[in-house]
Amino acid sequence: MRNVVIAATLSIGAILGDAQAEPVWVQVRESVVRSAPKYYAAGVLPVRYGEKVERLSESAGGAYVKVRNIQGYLPLSAVSLDRIVLQARELGQMSADTSDVILAGKGFNKEVEKAYKSTDPEARFDLVDKVEQASKVSSTEVAQFRKAGDLP
Amino acid sequence: MRRAVAKILTILTSTLLGGCANPQFADLGASVLSATGYVDESQVKGFLAAGSKAIKSQEELTPEQEYYLGRAVSARVLAKYPPVLKPALTRYVNTIGRVVSGVSDLPETFGGYHFAVIESDEMNALSAPGGFVFISRGLLRRLKDEDSVAAVLAHEVAHIVHRDGVSAIANSNLFGALTDAPLQAAAIGMNNSSIPVDLAPLTELFSTSVTDLTERLLVTGYDRSQEYKADEYAVELLRRAGYRSDSVARVLEIVQSSAATEHGGWFDTHPAAKKRIEELGHGDSISTDCPERAARFAAFVR
């Protein structure tokens, strides 16, 4: 009987939780769902640009989300309420009254950068690429660095 | 024929975006376009729905657009000041940068944060939208500890979080002109890139924005109020990260002490250090000096 009550309570909780859930989309190239609403918390699941996640709740520290049956936190700035459509042809599958849409790659994008390069040969995109490549630091390294440097 | 479809789409969407969003007109347009056989009615309606949303969503650049704008501005900056690509120093500066950006209200940008030391004897640091931060070798050489490096980087991260770079071009027709962009993206998707898309207007807008912002970063600088707010937020970031929060003021004192003999860089683009210290105050610091931080600063910077 006790198990039935627990199961029923969990089910009601899940239903209520889902009732408040709202779809949001990852708006950064890559992010990680974390175990706590802190950027330095342990990562539990990587997510990618345009991926749909369910926002269960929100706090100053981040959005509590569910994705692929995993729950955890993403920074508020990493998700968008607007649906991000990676392939424009998906527009054809959307209902006519769909209005909250961001098209990935709209506006300033890779194609515009490519066109711009031809107009500004002095711009050093090769150096930007090098800077991007050289600046990769893993979360583990940051954690060790903070610990060694007595940073909380 | 495909060019014709693209032109019709252009006219339809331009008209809608221009303020003639009439449902009957949209239905008519959808019927006309679907009659061409190249797209079906639902595609057109979805497309038009996206176009109408564009008006609302152009109030700010998406993280992706900020990233590409930041890349181009950085390409201009690095053409003038090449990066110092010493692996150990680069890793050190990036790790400090990750510590302070990670506690900010924008811990993740579209392409991530990138910190680089640039070749310049001037005392200078600057940042571009999307997460690109540069600190000059000249400024780095004059800093006394890791906490001061963190203070400089935190100030630049503050500009990114506050989107000061984008605001430098916000008074232009940026957001209005970008309303054509969804059309271009949709046209490419619906026709497997076979519809030629004229990127010239967008590229021109991009170029103008890059020029505006580069000039703001290298010549005129941000508004004084933006600088004071960046100083204030940098103190908060240092506090959150565990660094000495009086380090912003300590850096400003170094800048001030050099003001009589140096020029260029921060001296041209920032308010006087004395005034910034007055605005900021010294405050107190709960963090103390740490031997390990002193040792690694000496190893990587000295």
Short mmCIF file of C-alpha atoms in Angstrom, two decimals:
data_model
loop_
_atom_site.label_atom_id
_atom_site.label_comp_id
_atom_site.label_asym_id
_atom_site.label_seq_id
_atom_site.Cartn_x
_atom_site.Cartn_y
_atom_site.Cartn_z
CA MET A 1 0.00 0.00 0.00
CA ARG A 2 2.85 2.31 0.92
CA ASN A 3 4.49 1.71 -2.45
CA VAL A 4 1.25 2.52 -4.20
CA VAL A 5 1.03 5.85 -2.36
CA ILE A 6 4.64 6.70 -3.22
CA ALA A 7 4.11 5.75 -6.85
CA ALA A 8 0.92 7.80 -7.02
CA THR A 9 2.65 10.79 -5.44
CA LEU A 10 5.55 10.57 -7.88
CA SER A 11 3.15 10.25 -10.81
CA ILE A 12 1.18 13.30 -9.72
CA GLY A 13 4.43 15.20 -9.28
CA ALA A 14 5.56 14.17 -12.73
CA ILE A 15 2.22 15.19 -14.27
CA LEU A 16 2.29 18.55 -12.50
CA GLY A 17 5.91 19.00 -13.52
CA ASP A 18 5.13 18.24 -17.14
CA ALA A 19 2.12 20.53 -17.01
CA GLN A 20 4.43 23.43 -16.22
CA ALA A 21 7.05 22.35 -18.75
CA GLU A 22 7.69 24.69 -21.62
CA PRO A 23 9.74 23.95 -24.72
CA VAL A 24 12.91 26.00 -25.19
CA TRP A 25 15.75 25.66 -27.68
CA VAL A 26 19.52 25.66 -27.20
CA GLN A 27 20.84 28.85 -28.79
CA VAL A 28 24.58 28.33 -28.35
CA ARG A 29 26.72 26.02 -30.49
CA GLU A 30 27.21 23.60 -27.62
CA SER A 31 26.38 23.48 -23.95
CA VAL A 32 26.16 21.01 -21.10
CA VAL A 33 23.24 20.20 -18.84
CA ARG A 34 24.64 20.44 -15.34
CA SER A 35 23.78 18.86 -12.03
CA ALA A 36 23.35 22.20 -10.23
CA PRO A 37 22.47 25.75 -11.31
CA LYS A 38 26.12 26.79 -11.40
CA TYR A 39 28.41 26.98 -14.41
CA TYR A 40 31.07 24.99 -12.60
CA ALA A 41 28.74 22.18 -11.53
CA ALA A 42 29.33 18.72 -12.93
CA GLY A 43 28.10 18.20 -16.48
CA VAL A 44 25.59 15.42 -17.06
CA LEU A 45 24.64 15.73 -20.72
CA PRO A 46 25.98 17.69 -23.70
CA VAL A 47 23.42 19.49 -25.86
CA ARG A 48 23.81 21.22 -29.20
CA TYR A 49 22.50 24.22 -31.07
CA GLY A 50 18.84 24.01 -31.98
CA GLU A 51 18.11 21.08 -29.65
CA LYS A 52 14.71 21.22 -28.04
CA VAL A 53 14.58 20.86 -24.26
CA GLU A 54 11.73 21.10 -21.77
CA ARG A 55 12.07 23.93 -19.29
CA LEU A 56 10.61 22.71 -16.01
CA SER A 57 11.39 25.75 -13.89
CA GLU A 58 13.66 28.76 -13.77
CA SER A 59 15.82 30.48 -11.19
CA ALA A 60 18.48 33.14 -11.15
CA GLY A 61 21.07 30.39 -11.54
CA GLY A 62 19.58 28.86 -14.65
CA ALA A 63 16.79 26.91 -16.27
CA TYR A 64 15.93 23.52 -14.83
CA VAL A 65 15.38 21.40 -17.90
CA LYS A 66 14.59 17.91 -19.07
CA VAL A 67 16.15 16.55 -22.22
CA ARG A 68 16.38 12.95 -23.40
CA ASN A 69 14.99 11.85 -20.02
CA ILE A 70 17.82 13.62 -18.18
CA GLN A 71 17.10 16.53 -15.88
CA GLY A 72 19.52 19.28 -14.94
CA TYR A 73 20.40 22.91 -15.41
CA LEU A 74 21.35 25.11 -18.35
CA PRO A 75 22.33 28.79 -18.17
CA LEU A 76 19.37 31.02 -19.01
CA SER A 77 21.45 32.66 -21.70
CA ALA A 78 21.97 29.30 -23.43
CA VAL A 79 18.31 28.76 -24.25
CA SER A 80 15.71 30.63 -26.24
CA LEU A 81 11.95 30.66 -26.03
CA ASP A 82 11.92 31.07 -29.79
CA ARG A 83 11.96 27.87 -31.77
CA ILE A 84 15.26 27.53 -33.58
CA VAL A 85 14.88 25.97 -36.98
CA LEU A 86 18.12 24.52 -38.24
CA GLN A 87 16.79 23.54 -41.65
CA ALA A 88 14.63 26.12 -43.31
CA ARG A 89 12.70 23.43 -45.13
CA GLU A 90 11.19 22.53 -41.76
CA LEU A 91 9.15 25.68 -42.16
CA GLY A 92 6.94 23.71 -44.50
CA GLN A 93 6.03 21.34 -41.69
CA MET A 94 4.99 24.13 -39.36
CA SER A 95 1.46 25.34 -38.92
CA ALA A 96 0.59 28.67 -40.45
CA ASP A 97 0.09 30.34 -37.10
CA THR A 98 3.56 29.48 -35.89
CA SER A 99 5.14 32.79 -35.05
CA ASP A 100 7.99 32.31 -32.58
CA VAL A 101 10.73 31.23 -34.91
CA ILE A 102 14.41 31.94 -35.23
CA LEU A 103 16.06 30.61 -38.33
CA ALA A 104 19.53 29.32 -37.61
CA GLY A 105 21.97 31.04 -39.88
CA LYS A 106 19.79 34.05 -40.59
CA GLY A 107 21.28 37.50 -40.90
CA PHE A 108 24.98 37.67 -40.12
CA ASN A 109 26.22 34.16 -40.78
CA LYS A 110 28.98 32.10 -42.32
CA GLU A 111 27.93 33.02 -45.85
CA VAL A 112 27.96 36.73 -45.04
CA GLU A 113 31.37 36.36 -43.43
CA LYS A 114 32.62 34.66 -46.57
CA ALA A 115 31.27 37.45 -48.75
CA TYR A 116 32.70 40.07 -46.41
CA LYS A 117 36.17 38.50 -46.56
CA SER A 118 36.34 39.21 -50.27
CA THR A 119 35.66 42.90 -49.62
CA ASP A 120 38.19 43.27 -46.82
CA PRO A 121 41.35 41.31 -47.66
CA GLU A 122 43.21 42.89 -44.76
CA ALA A 123 40.93 41.33 -42.15
CA ARG A 124 42.81 38.43 -40.58
CA PHE A 125 40.23 35.70 -40.16
CA ASP A 126 43.07 33.19 -40.21
CA LEU A 127 44.31 34.69 -36.94
CA VAL A 128 40.81 34.62 -35.48
CA ASP A 129 40.68 30.90 -36.29
CA LYS A 130 44.03 30.42 -34.55
CA VAL A 131 42.85 32.33 -31.48
CA GLU A 132 39.68 30.23 -31.33
CA GLN A 133 41.67 27.04 -31.68
CA ALA A 134 44.29 28.03 -29.11
CA SER A 135 41.83 29.17 -26.48
CA LYS A 136 40.20 25.84 -25.77
CA VAL A 137 40.36 24.97 -22.09
CA SER A 138 38.53 22.00 -20.62
CA SER A 139 36.17 22.23 -17.67
CA THR A 140 38.46 19.88 -15.78
CA GLU A 141 41.40 22.24 -16.26
CA VAL A 142 39.33 25.18 -15.04
CA ALA A 143 38.23 23.20 -11.99
CA GLN A 144 41.82 22.23 -11.13
CA PHE A 145 42.97 25.80 -11.71
CA ARG A 146 40.33 27.16 -9.34
CA LYS A 147 41.11 24.62 -6.67
CA ALA A 148 44.87 25.19 -6.84
CA GLY A 149 44.38 28.95 -6.76
CA ASP A 150 42.07 28.83 -3.74
CA LEU A 151 39.14 30.13 -5.78
CA PRO A 152 35.76 28.87 -4.47
CA MET B 1 11.70 29.86 -62.95
CA ARG B 2 13.29 29.39 -59.56
CA ARG B 3 14.61 32.92 -59.76
CA ALA B 4 11.06 34.06 -60.40
CA VAL B 5 9.84 32.19 -57.34
CA ALA B 6 12.54 33.79 -55.27
CA LYS B 7 11.60 37.23 -56.55
CA ILE B 8 7.93 36.68 -55.79
CA LEU B 9 8.89 35.53 -52.29
CA THR B 10 11.02 38.61 -51.91
CA ILE B 11 8.21 40.93 -52.94
CA LEU B 12 5.69 39.16 -50.75
CA THR B 13 7.86 39.16 -47.68
CA SER B 14 9.12 42.67 -48.21
CA THR B 15 5.58 43.86 -48.46
CA LEU B 16 4.60 42.04 -45.31
CA LEU B 17 7.62 43.31 -43.44
CA GLY B 18 6.91 46.75 -44.73
CA GLY B 19 3.71 46.91 -42.78
CA CYS B 20 1.13 45.46 -45.19
CA ALA B 21 0.60 42.24 -43.28
CA ASN B 22 -2.90 41.41 -44.40
CA PRO B 23 -4.08 37.81 -43.86
CA GLN B 24 -6.07 37.84 -47.10
CA PHE B 25 -3.01 38.99 -48.99
CA ALA B 26 -0.97 36.24 -47.36
CA ASP B 27 -3.53 33.61 -48.36
CA LEU B 28 -3.57 34.90 -51.92
CA GLY B 29 0.22 34.91 -52.04
CA ALA B 30 0.35 31.37 -50.71
CA SER B 31 -2.04 30.20 -53.40
CA VAL B 32 -0.10 31.91 -56.15
CA LEU B 33 3.20 30.49 -55.01
CA SER B 34 1.90 26.98 -54.47
CA ALA B 35 0.49 27.10 -57.99
CA THR B 36 4.04 27.31 -59.30
CA GLY B 37 4.64 23.78 -58.05
CA TYR B 38 7.93 24.64 -56.47
CA VAL B 39 6.56 25.03 -52.98
CA ASP B 40 3.34 23.93 -51.35
CA GLU B 41 0.88 26.17 -49.56
CA SER B 42 1.87 25.07 -46.07
CA GLN B 43 5.51 25.90 -46.81
CA VAL B 44 4.58 29.39 -47.89
CA LYS B 45 2.35 30.00 -44.88
CA GLY B 46 5.00 28.77 -42.51
CA PHE B 47 7.50 30.93 -44.32
CA LEU B 48 5.34 34.00 -44.05
CA ALA B 49 4.71 33.30 -40.38
CA ALA B 50 8.46 33.27 -39.86
CA GLY B 51 8.81 36.48 -41.78
CA SER B 52 6.26 38.29 -39.64
CA LYS B 53 8.06 37.09 -36.52
CA ALA B 54 11.24 38.59 -37.86
CA ILE B 55 9.85 42.04 -37.17
CA LYS B 56 9.48 41.22 -33.53
CA SER B 57 12.72 39.33 -33.08
CA GLN B 58 15.04 41.87 -34.69
CA GLU B 59 15.15 43.93 -31.52
CA GLU B 60 18.47 42.27 -30.77
CA LEU B 61 20.99 40.13 -32.56
CA THR B 62 20.88 36.42 -31.88
CA PRO B 63 23.93 34.89 -30.17
CA GLU B 64 24.87 33.38 -33.52
CA GLN B 65 24.82 36.76 -35.26
CA GLU B 66 26.82 38.34 -32.44
CA TYR B 67 29.40 35.62 -32.89
CA TYR B 68 29.91 36.33 -36.60
CA LEU B 69 30.00 40.06 -35.98
CA GLY B 70 32.58 39.51 -33.24
CA ARG B 71 34.70 37.33 -35.49
CA ALA B 72 34.88 40.02 -38.15
CA VAL B 73 35.69 42.78 -35.66
CA SER B 74 38.37 40.52 -34.19
CA ALA B 75 39.78 39.94 -37.68
CA ARG B 76 40.22 43.71 -37.98
CA VAL B 77 41.74 44.02 -34.50
CA LEU B 78 44.17 41.17 -35.09
CA ALA B 79 45.23 42.66 -38.42
CA LYS B 80 46.51 45.61 -36.42
CA TYR B 81 47.60 43.75 -33.30
CA PRO B 82 48.60 40.13 -34.02
CA PRO B 83 48.02 37.58 -31.28
CA VAL B 84 50.85 36.31 -29.09
CA LEU B 85 50.46 32.59 -29.67
CA LYS B 86 52.51 31.23 -26.79
CA PRO B 87 50.63 28.09 -25.70
CA ALA B 88 51.35 28.30 -21.96
CA LEU B 89 50.52 32.01 -21.73
CA THR B 90 47.42 31.59 -23.90
CA ARG B 91 46.18 28.73 -21.76
CA TYR B 92 46.83 30.69 -18.56
CA VAL B 93 44.95 33.78 -19.75
CA ASN B 94 42.09 31.67 -21.11
CA THR B 95 41.72 29.75 -17.87
CA ILE B 96 41.51 32.99 -15.87
CA GLY B 97 39.03 34.27 -18.45
CA ARG B 98 36.92 31.15 -18.13
CA VAL B 99 36.87 31.54 -14.34
CA VAL B 100 35.49 35.09 -14.49
CA SER B 101 33.19 34.61 -17.49
CA GLY B 102 31.81 31.44 -15.91
CA VAL B 103 30.39 33.39 -12.98
CA SER B 104 28.92 36.09 -15.21
CA ASP B 105 25.31 36.39 -16.27
CA LEU B 106 26.40 35.25 -19.74
CA PRO B 107 28.54 32.20 -18.98
CA GLU B 108 28.08 30.81 -22.48
CA THR B 109 28.11 32.56 -25.82
CA PHE B 110 27.34 30.99 -29.19
CA GLY B 111 30.95 30.10 -29.93
CA GLY B 112 32.34 30.32 -26.41
CA TYR B 113 34.72 32.85 -24.88
CA HIS B 114 38.15 33.36 -26.41
CA PHE B 115 40.90 35.30 -24.67
CA ALA B 116 44.10 36.34 -26.40
CA VAL B 117 47.21 38.37 -25.66
CA ILE B 118 47.96 40.78 -28.51
CA GLU B 119 51.22 42.32 -29.66
CA SER B 120 51.19 45.91 -28.48
CA ASP B 121 53.25 47.92 -26.04
CA GLU B 122 50.27 50.16 -25.35
CA MET B 123 48.24 49.54 -22.22
CA ASN B 124 45.12 48.19 -23.80
CA ALA B 125 42.35 45.63 -23.55
CA LEU B 126 39.22 45.30 -25.63
CA SER B 127 36.43 42.92 -26.45
CA ALA B 128 34.21 42.10 -29.38
CA PRO B 129 30.65 40.73 -29.35
CA GLY B 130 30.19 37.04 -28.94
CA GLY B 131 33.03 36.48 -26.47
CA PHE B 132 36.32 37.70 -27.98
CA VAL B 133 38.61 39.39 -25.43
CA PHE B 134 42.06 40.85 -26.07
CA ILE B 135 44.66 42.10 -23.62
CA SER B 136 47.83 43.78 -24.84
CA ARG B 137 51.25 42.53 -23.93
CA GLY B 138 52.02 46.07 -22.73
CA LEU B 139 49.23 46.02 -20.19
CA LEU B 140 49.93 42.46 -19.11
CA ARG B 141 53.58 43.33 -18.48
CA ARG B 142 52.60 46.10 -16.09
CA LEU B 143 50.18 44.04 -14.01
CA LYS B 144 51.42 42.75 -10.70
CA ASP B 145 49.40 39.61 -10.07
CA GLU B 146 46.83 37.15 -11.37
CA ASP B 147 43.99 38.99 -9.66
CA SER B 148 44.81 42.07 -11.73
CA VAL B 149 44.73 40.02 -14.94
CA ALA B 150 41.34 38.71 -13.83
CA ALA B 151 40.20 42.30 -13.22
CA VAL B 152 41.09 43.39 -16.76
CA LEU B 153 39.43 40.36 -18.31
CA ALA B 154 36.36 40.80 -16.09
CA HIS B 155 36.00 44.39 -17.28
CA GLU B 156 36.00 43.19 -20.89
CA VAL B 157 33.62 40.33 -20.14
CA ALA B 158 31.33 42.96 -18.64
CA HIS B 159 31.18 44.77 -21.99
CA ILE B 160 30.19 41.49 -23.66
CA VAL B 161 27.54 40.68 -21.05
CA HIS B 162 26.13 44.23 -21.34
CA ARG B 163 26.29 43.95 -25.15
CA ASP B 164 28.01 47.33 -25.34
CA GLY B 165 29.54 46.39 -28.68
CA VAL B 166 26.20 45.78 -30.33
CA SER B 167 24.80 48.96 -28.81
CA ALA B 168 27.57 50.87 -30.59
CA ILE B 169 25.80 50.11 -33.85
CA ALA B 170 22.26 49.91 -32.55
CA ASN B 171 21.39 53.40 -33.73
CA SER B 172 21.96 52.50 -37.35
CA ASN B 173 19.41 50.68 -39.46
CA LEU B 174 20.85 47.35 -38.37
CA PHE B 175 17.74 45.69 -37.07
CA GLY B 176 15.47 46.97 -39.79
CA ALA B 177 17.79 45.87 -42.55
CA LEU B 178 18.21 42.40 -41.08
CA THR B 179 14.55 41.64 -41.70
CA ASP B 180 15.42 40.34 -45.15
CA ALA B 181 17.62 37.66 -43.67
CA PRO B 182 14.92 35.06 -42.89
CA LEU B 183 13.85 35.23 -46.50
CA GLN B 184 17.32 34.36 -47.67
CA ALA B 185 17.72 31.47 -45.26
CA ALA B 186 14.32 30.06 -46.13
CA ALA B 187 14.94 30.38 -49.86
CA ILE B 188 18.16 28.41 -49.55
CA GLY B 189 16.46 25.69 -47.54
CA MET B 190 13.47 25.24 -49.79
CA ASN B 191 15.48 24.91 -52.95
CA ASN B 192 18.58 23.04 -51.83
CA SER B 193 20.74 26.15 -52.30
CA SER B 194 19.82 26.33 -55.98
CA ILE B 195 18.23 29.79 -55.70
CA PRO B 196 20.97 32.37 -56.03
CA VAL B 197 20.80 34.65 -53.07
CA ASP B 198 22.08 38.16 -53.34
CA LEU B 199 24.07 38.72 -50.19
CA ALA B 200 25.30 42.14 -51.21
CA PRO B 201 22.96 44.27 -49.05
CA LEU B 202 23.53 42.10 -46.01
CA THR B 203 27.27 42.06 -46.58
CA GLU B 204 27.29 45.84 -46.86
CA LEU B 205 25.36 46.13 -43.63
CA PHE B 206 27.76 43.68 -42.01
CA SER B 207 30.74 45.67 -43.26
CA THR B 208 29.31 48.95 -41.96
CA SER B 209 28.61 47.37 -38.58
CA VAL B 210 32.13 45.95 -38.37
CA THR B 211 33.62 49.34 -39.25
CA ASP B 212 31.45 51.15 -36.70
CA LEU B 213 32.34 48.78 -33.96
CA THR B 214 36.04 48.53 -34.76
CA GLU B 215 36.30 52.31 -34.69
CA ARG B 216 34.48 52.36 -31.39
CA LEU B 217 36.87 49.82 -29.92
CA LEU B 218 40.12 51.23 -31.28
CA VAL B 219 39.48 54.95 -31.60
CA THR B 220 36.54 56.51 -29.80
CA GLY B 221 35.79 54.04 -27.01
CA TYR B 222 32.49 53.32 -25.31
CA ASP B 223 30.42 55.87 -23.45
CA ARG B 224 31.71 56.83 -20.04
CA SER B 225 28.65 55.37 -18.36
CA GLN B 226 29.30 52.03 -20.08
CA GLU B 227 32.87 52.04 -18.79
CA TYR B 228 31.81 52.83 -15.24
CA LYS B 229 29.22 50.05 -15.34
CA ALA B 230 31.82 47.64 -16.71
CA ASP B 231 34.16 48.53 -13.84
CA GLU B 232 31.37 47.99 -11.34
CA TYR B 233 30.36 44.66 -12.85
CA ALA B 234 34.00 43.55 -13.00
CA VAL B 235 34.22 44.03 -9.23
CA GLU B 236 31.14 41.83 -8.86
CA LEU B 237 32.63 39.14 -11.10
CA LEU B 238 35.87 39.14 -9.11
CA ARG B 239 33.89 38.79 -5.93
CA ARG B 240 31.89 35.87 -7.32
CA ALA B 241 35.02 34.16 -8.65
CA GLY B 242 36.96 34.57 -5.40
CA TYR B 243 39.57 37.02 -6.66
CA ARG B 244 40.47 40.20 -4.80
CA SER B 245 37.61 42.51 -5.69
CA ASP B 246 39.74 45.61 -5.18
CA SER B 247 41.84 44.53 -8.14
CA VAL B 248 39.94 46.73 -10.59
CA ALA B 249 40.93 49.78 -8.57
CA ARG B 250 44.49 48.48 -8.28
CA VAL B 251 44.72 48.14 -12.06
CA LEU B 252 43.32 51.64 -12.51
CA GLU B 253 46.00 52.96 -10.18
CA ILE B 254 48.64 51.41 -12.41
CA VAL B 255 47.03 53.03 -15.44
CA GLN B 256 46.80 56.36 -13.64
CA SER B 257 50.44 56.25 -12.61
CA SER B 258 51.41 55.86 -16.27
CA ALA B 259 49.07 58.54 -17.59
CA ALA B 260 51.67 61.28 -17.56
CA THR B 261 54.15 59.41 -19.71
CA GLU B 262 52.06 57.11 -21.92
CA HIS B 263 49.32 57.47 -24.46
CA GLY B 264 47.34 55.39 -26.93
CA GLY B 265 45.27 52.32 -26.08
CA TRP B 266 43.21 52.74 -22.94
CA PHE B 267 44.33 56.34 -22.56
CA ASP B 268 42.52 57.26 -25.78
CA THR B 269 39.47 55.05 -25.48
CA HIS B 270 38.65 55.09 -21.78
CA PRO B 271 37.77 57.81 -19.27
CA ALA B 272 40.65 58.97 -17.09
CA ALA B 273 41.66 56.32 -14.57
CA LYS B 274 41.43 58.87 -11.76
CA LYS B 275 37.80 59.53 -12.59
CA ARG B 276 37.09 55.81 -12.86
CA ILE B 277 38.57 55.21 -9.41
CA GLU B 278 36.44 58.01 -8.02
CA GLU B 279 33.34 56.44 -9.54
CA LEU B 280 34.23 52.96 -8.36
CA GLY B 281 35.84 53.49 -4.98
CA HIS B 282 38.35 51.02 -3.67
CA GLY B 283 35.95 48.88 -1.69
CA ASP B 284 37.11 46.03 0.44
CA SER B 285 38.17 42.55 -0.49
CA ILE B 286 37.34 39.31 1.25
CA SER B 287 39.94 37.43 -0.76
CA THR B 288 43.58 37.56 0.13
CA ASP B 289 46.73 36.93 -1.82
CA CYS B 290 47.34 33.28 -2.61
CA PRO B 291 50.87 31.84 -2.98
CA GLU B 292 49.82 29.47 -5.77
CA ARG B 293 48.29 32.33 -7.79
CA ALA B 294 51.47 34.36 -7.27
CA ALA B 295 53.62 31.42 -8.39
CA ARG B 296 51.72 30.71 -11.60
CA PHE B 297 51.51 34.40 -12.50
CA ALA B 298 55.29 34.58 -12.15
CA ALA B 299 55.69 31.42 -14.24
CA PHE B 300 53.42 32.40 -17.12
CA VAL B 301 53.60 36.18 -17.30
CA ARG B 302 56.93 37.22 -15.88
#
